[in-house]
mmCIF file of C-alpha atoms in Angstrom:
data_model
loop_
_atom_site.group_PDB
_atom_site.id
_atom_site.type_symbol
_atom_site.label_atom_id
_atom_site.label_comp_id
_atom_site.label_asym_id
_atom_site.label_seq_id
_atom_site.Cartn_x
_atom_site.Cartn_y
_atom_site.Cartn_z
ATOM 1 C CA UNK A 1 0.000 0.000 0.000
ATOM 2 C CA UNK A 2 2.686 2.244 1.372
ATOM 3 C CA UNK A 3 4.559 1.292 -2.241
ATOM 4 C CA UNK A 4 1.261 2.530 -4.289
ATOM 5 C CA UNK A 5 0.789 5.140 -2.161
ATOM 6 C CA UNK A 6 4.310 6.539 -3.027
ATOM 7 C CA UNK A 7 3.928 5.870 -6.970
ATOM 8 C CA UNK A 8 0.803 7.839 -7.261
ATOM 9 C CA UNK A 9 1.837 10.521 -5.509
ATOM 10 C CA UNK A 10 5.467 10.558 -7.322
ATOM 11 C CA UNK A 11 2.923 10.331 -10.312
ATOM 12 C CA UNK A 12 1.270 13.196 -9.102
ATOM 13 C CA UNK A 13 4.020 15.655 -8.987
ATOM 14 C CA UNK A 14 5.283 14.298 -12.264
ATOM 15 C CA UNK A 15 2.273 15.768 -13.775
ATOM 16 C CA UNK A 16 1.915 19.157 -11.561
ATOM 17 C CA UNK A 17 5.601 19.854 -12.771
ATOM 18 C CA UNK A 18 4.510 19.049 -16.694
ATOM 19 C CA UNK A 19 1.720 21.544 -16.398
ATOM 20 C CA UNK A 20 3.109 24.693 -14.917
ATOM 21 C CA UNK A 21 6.248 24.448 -17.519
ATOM 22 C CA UNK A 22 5.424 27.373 -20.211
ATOM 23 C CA UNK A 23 4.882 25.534 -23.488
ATOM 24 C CA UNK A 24 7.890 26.063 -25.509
ATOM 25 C CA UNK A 25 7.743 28.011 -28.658
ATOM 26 C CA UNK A 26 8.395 26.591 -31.917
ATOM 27 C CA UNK A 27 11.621 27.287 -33.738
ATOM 28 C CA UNK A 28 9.555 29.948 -36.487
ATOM 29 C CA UNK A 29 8.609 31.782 -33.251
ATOM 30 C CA UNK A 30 12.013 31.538 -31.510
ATOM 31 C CA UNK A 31 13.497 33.092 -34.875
ATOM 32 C CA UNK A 32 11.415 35.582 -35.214
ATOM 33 C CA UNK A 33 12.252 36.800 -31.663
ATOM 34 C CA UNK A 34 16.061 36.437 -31.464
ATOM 35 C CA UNK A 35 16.801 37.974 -35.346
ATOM 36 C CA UNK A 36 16.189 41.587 -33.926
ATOM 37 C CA UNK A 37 19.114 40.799 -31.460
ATOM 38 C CA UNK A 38 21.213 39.472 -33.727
ATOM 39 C CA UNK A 39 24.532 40.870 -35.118
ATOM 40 C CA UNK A 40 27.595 40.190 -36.763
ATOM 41 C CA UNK A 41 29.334 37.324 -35.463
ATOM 42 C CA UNK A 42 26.416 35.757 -34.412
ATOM 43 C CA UNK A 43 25.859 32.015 -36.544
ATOM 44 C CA UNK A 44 23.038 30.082 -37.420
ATOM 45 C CA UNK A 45 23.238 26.810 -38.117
ATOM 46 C CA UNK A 46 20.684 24.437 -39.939
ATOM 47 C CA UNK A 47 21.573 20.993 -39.664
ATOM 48 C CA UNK A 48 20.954 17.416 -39.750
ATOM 49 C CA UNK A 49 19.298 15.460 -37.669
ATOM 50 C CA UNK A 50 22.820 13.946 -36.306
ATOM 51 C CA UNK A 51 24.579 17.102 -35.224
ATOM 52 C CA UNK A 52 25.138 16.806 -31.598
ATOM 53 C CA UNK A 53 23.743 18.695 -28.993
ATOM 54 C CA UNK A 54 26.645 21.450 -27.675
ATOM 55 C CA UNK A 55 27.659 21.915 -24.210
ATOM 56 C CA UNK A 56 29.099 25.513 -24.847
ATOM 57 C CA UNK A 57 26.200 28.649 -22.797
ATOM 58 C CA UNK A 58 26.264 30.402 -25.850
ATOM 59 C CA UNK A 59 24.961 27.852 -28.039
ATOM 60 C CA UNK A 60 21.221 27.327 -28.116
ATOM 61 C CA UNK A 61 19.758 24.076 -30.368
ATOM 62 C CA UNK A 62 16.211 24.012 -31.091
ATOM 63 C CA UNK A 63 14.573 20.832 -32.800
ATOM 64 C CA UNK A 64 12.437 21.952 -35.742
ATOM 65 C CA UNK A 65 10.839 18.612 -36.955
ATOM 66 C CA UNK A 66 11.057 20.305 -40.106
ATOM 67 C CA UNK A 67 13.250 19.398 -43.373
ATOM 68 C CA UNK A 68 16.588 20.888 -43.811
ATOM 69 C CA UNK A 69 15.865 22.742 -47.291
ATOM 70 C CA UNK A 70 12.174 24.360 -45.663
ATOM 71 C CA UNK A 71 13.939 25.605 -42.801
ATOM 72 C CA UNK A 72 16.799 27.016 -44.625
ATOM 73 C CA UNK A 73 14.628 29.154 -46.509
ATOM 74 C CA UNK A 74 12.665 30.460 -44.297
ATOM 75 C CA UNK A 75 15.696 31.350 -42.225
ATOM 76 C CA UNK A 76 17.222 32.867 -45.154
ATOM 77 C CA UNK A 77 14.188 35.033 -45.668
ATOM 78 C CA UNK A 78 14.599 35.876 -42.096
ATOM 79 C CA UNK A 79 18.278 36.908 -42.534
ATOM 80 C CA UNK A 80 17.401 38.767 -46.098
ATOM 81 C CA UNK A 81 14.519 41.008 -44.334
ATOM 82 C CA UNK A 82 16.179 41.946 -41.428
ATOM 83 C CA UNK A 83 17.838 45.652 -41.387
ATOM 84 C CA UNK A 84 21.035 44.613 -39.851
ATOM 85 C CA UNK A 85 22.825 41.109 -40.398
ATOM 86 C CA UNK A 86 23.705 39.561 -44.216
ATOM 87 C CA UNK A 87 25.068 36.026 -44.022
ATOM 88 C CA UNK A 88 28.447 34.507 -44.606
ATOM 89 C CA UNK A 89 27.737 30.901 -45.755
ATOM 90 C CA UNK A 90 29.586 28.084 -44.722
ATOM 91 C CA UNK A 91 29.013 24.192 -46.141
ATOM 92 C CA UNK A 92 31.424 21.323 -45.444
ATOM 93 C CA UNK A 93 33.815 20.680 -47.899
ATOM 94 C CA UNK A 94 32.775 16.744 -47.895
ATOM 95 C CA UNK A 95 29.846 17.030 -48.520
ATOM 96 C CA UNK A 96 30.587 16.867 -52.922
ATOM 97 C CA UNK A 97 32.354 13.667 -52.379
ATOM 98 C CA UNK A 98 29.318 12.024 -50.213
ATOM 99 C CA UNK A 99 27.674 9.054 -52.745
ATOM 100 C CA UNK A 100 24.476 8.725 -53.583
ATOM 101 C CA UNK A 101 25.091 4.680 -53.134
ATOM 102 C CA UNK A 102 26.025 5.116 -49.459
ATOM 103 C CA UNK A 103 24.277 8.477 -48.435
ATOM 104 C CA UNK A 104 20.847 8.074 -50.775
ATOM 105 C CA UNK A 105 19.277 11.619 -51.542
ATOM 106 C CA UNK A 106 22.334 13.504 -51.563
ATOM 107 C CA UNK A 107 22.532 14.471 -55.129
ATOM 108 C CA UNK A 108 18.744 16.125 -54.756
ATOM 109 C CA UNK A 109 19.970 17.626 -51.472
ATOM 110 C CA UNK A 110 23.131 18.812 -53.567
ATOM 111 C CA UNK A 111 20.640 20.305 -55.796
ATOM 112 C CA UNK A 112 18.155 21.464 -53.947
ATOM 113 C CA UNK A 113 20.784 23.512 -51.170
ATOM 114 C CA UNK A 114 22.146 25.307 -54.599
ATOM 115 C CA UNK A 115 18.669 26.291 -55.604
ATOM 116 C CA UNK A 116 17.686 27.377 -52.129
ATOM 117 C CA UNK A 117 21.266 29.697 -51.707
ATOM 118 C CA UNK A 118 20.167 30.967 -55.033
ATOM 119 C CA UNK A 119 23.984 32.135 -55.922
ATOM 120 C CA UNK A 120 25.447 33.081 -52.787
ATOM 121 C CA UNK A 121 28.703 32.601 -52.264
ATOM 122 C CA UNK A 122 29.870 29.228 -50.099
ATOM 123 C CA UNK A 123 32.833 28.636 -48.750
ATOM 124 C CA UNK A 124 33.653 25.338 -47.848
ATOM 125 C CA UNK A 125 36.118 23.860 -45.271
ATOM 126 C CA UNK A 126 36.540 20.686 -43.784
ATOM 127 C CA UNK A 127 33.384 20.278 -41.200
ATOM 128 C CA UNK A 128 36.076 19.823 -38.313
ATOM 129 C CA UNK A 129 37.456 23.129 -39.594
ATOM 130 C CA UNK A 130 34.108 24.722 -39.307
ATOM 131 C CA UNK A 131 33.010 22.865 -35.649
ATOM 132 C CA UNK A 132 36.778 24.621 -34.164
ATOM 133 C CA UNK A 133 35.183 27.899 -35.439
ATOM 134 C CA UNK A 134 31.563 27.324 -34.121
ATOM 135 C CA UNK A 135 33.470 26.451 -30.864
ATOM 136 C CA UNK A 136 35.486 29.388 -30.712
ATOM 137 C CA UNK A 137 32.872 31.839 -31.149
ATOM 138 C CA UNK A 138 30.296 30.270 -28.893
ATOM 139 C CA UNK A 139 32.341 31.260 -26.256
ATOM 140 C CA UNK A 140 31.518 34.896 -26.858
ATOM 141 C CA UNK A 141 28.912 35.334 -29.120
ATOM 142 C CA UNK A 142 25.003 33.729 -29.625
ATOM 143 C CA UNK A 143 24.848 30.331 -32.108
ATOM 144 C CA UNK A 144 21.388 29.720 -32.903
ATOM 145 C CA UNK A 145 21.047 25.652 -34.061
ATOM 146 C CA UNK A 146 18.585 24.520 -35.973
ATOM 147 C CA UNK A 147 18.121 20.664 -36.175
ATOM 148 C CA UNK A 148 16.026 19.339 -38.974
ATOM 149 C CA UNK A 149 15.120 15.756 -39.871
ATOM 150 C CA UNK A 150 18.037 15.433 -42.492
ATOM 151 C CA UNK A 151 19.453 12.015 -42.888
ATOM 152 C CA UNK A 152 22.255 12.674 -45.341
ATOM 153 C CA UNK A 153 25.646 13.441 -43.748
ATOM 154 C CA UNK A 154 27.486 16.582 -44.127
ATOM 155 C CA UNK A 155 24.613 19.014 -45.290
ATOM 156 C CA UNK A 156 24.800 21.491 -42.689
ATOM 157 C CA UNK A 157 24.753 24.818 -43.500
ATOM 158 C CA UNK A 158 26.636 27.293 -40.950
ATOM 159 C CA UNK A 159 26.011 31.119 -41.232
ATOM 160 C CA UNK A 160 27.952 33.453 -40.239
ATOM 161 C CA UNK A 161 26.248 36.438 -39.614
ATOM 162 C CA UNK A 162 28.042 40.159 -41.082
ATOM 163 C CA UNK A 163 27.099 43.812 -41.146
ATOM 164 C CA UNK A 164 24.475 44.368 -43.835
ATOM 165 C CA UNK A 165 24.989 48.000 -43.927
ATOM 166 C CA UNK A 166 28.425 48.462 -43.990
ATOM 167 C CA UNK A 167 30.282 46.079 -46.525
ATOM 168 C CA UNK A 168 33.702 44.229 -46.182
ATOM 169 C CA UNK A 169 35.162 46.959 -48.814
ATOM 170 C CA UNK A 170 33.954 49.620 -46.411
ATOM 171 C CA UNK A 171 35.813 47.952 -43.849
ATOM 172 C CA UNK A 172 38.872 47.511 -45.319
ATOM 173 C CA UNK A 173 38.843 50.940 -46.359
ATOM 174 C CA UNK A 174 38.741 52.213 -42.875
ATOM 175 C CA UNK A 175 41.326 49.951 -41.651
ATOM 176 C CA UNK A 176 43.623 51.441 -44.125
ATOM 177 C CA UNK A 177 42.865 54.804 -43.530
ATOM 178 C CA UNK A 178 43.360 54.300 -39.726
ATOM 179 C CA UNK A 179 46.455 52.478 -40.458
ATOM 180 C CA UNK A 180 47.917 55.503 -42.506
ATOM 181 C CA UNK A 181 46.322 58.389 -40.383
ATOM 182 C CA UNK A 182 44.314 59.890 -42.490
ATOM 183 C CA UNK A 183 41.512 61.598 -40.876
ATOM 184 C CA UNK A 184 38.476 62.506 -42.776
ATOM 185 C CA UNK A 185 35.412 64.146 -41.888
#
């Protein structure tokens, strides 16, 4: 009795603990609020359904349940409305040599990522290269991950996020100026 008694009431505070938790919102929602506080050097990351879950405080994974290609878009679309961030994209540099025979769908996946980047520049490193950056800056800045329900290795897609109103030629134009002391007003 004492056993049952015990059981129901561990049941019991199961269940008040599951109802005053604030329903989590889904990843559209969470990306909707965070892209007004996000900057350059900020990333976000879509990827598969294998990418592990980091340990670093600034890195915050959210499951989407969505596929890799939808939720790329729409966080492109995101990106490409906001007023203050353009992205910096980032692919793995394995990812052309993955086979259709042993990772099935990757040549639509291959096809379908170009499509959806619609001719914006990729640079691709070896995905341990990219990880040892993602590390770095999660120590200092915000990673938003975005897990979808890819099953093809290597299709992540890692952006960086940059200035969208002042351009890497503006930059460098600065720095030189500063560098030669050349004031200008």
């Amino acid at each position: 009795m004492k056993k049952h008694l015990m059981v129901a009431l561990l049941l019991m505070m199961t269940g008040a603990a599951a109802v005053a938790q604030p329903p989590v919102p889904d990843w559209q929602t969470m990306l909707t609020q965070v892209m007004p506080l996000l900057g350059h050097r900020n990333w976000i990351m879509i990827v598969d359904s294998a990418y592990p879950l980091q340990s670093s405080t600034g890195v915050e994974t959210l499951e989407t349940n969505a596929d890799q290609l939808e939720v790329l878009r729409k966080v492109l679309a995101a990106i490409d409305s906001s007023i203050q961030v353009r992205p910096i994209v980032y692919m793995d540099a394995e990812l052309p040599y993955v086979t259709e025979k042993d990772a099935p769908g990757v040549t639509a996946y291959r096809a379908g990522v170009k499509s959806v980047l619609g001719g914006r520049p990729i640079t691709s490193l070896p995905h341990e290269q990219i990880i040892a950056k993602v590390d770095e800056v999660g120590k200092t800045f915000h990673i938003l991950v975005l897990k979808t329900t890819m099953t093809v290795p290597y299709t992540s897609v890692f952006l960086q996020l940059n200035c969208k109103y002042w351009s890497d030629d503006a930059e460098a134009q600065l720095r030189k100026a500063m560098s030669a002391g050349a004031v200008k007003r």
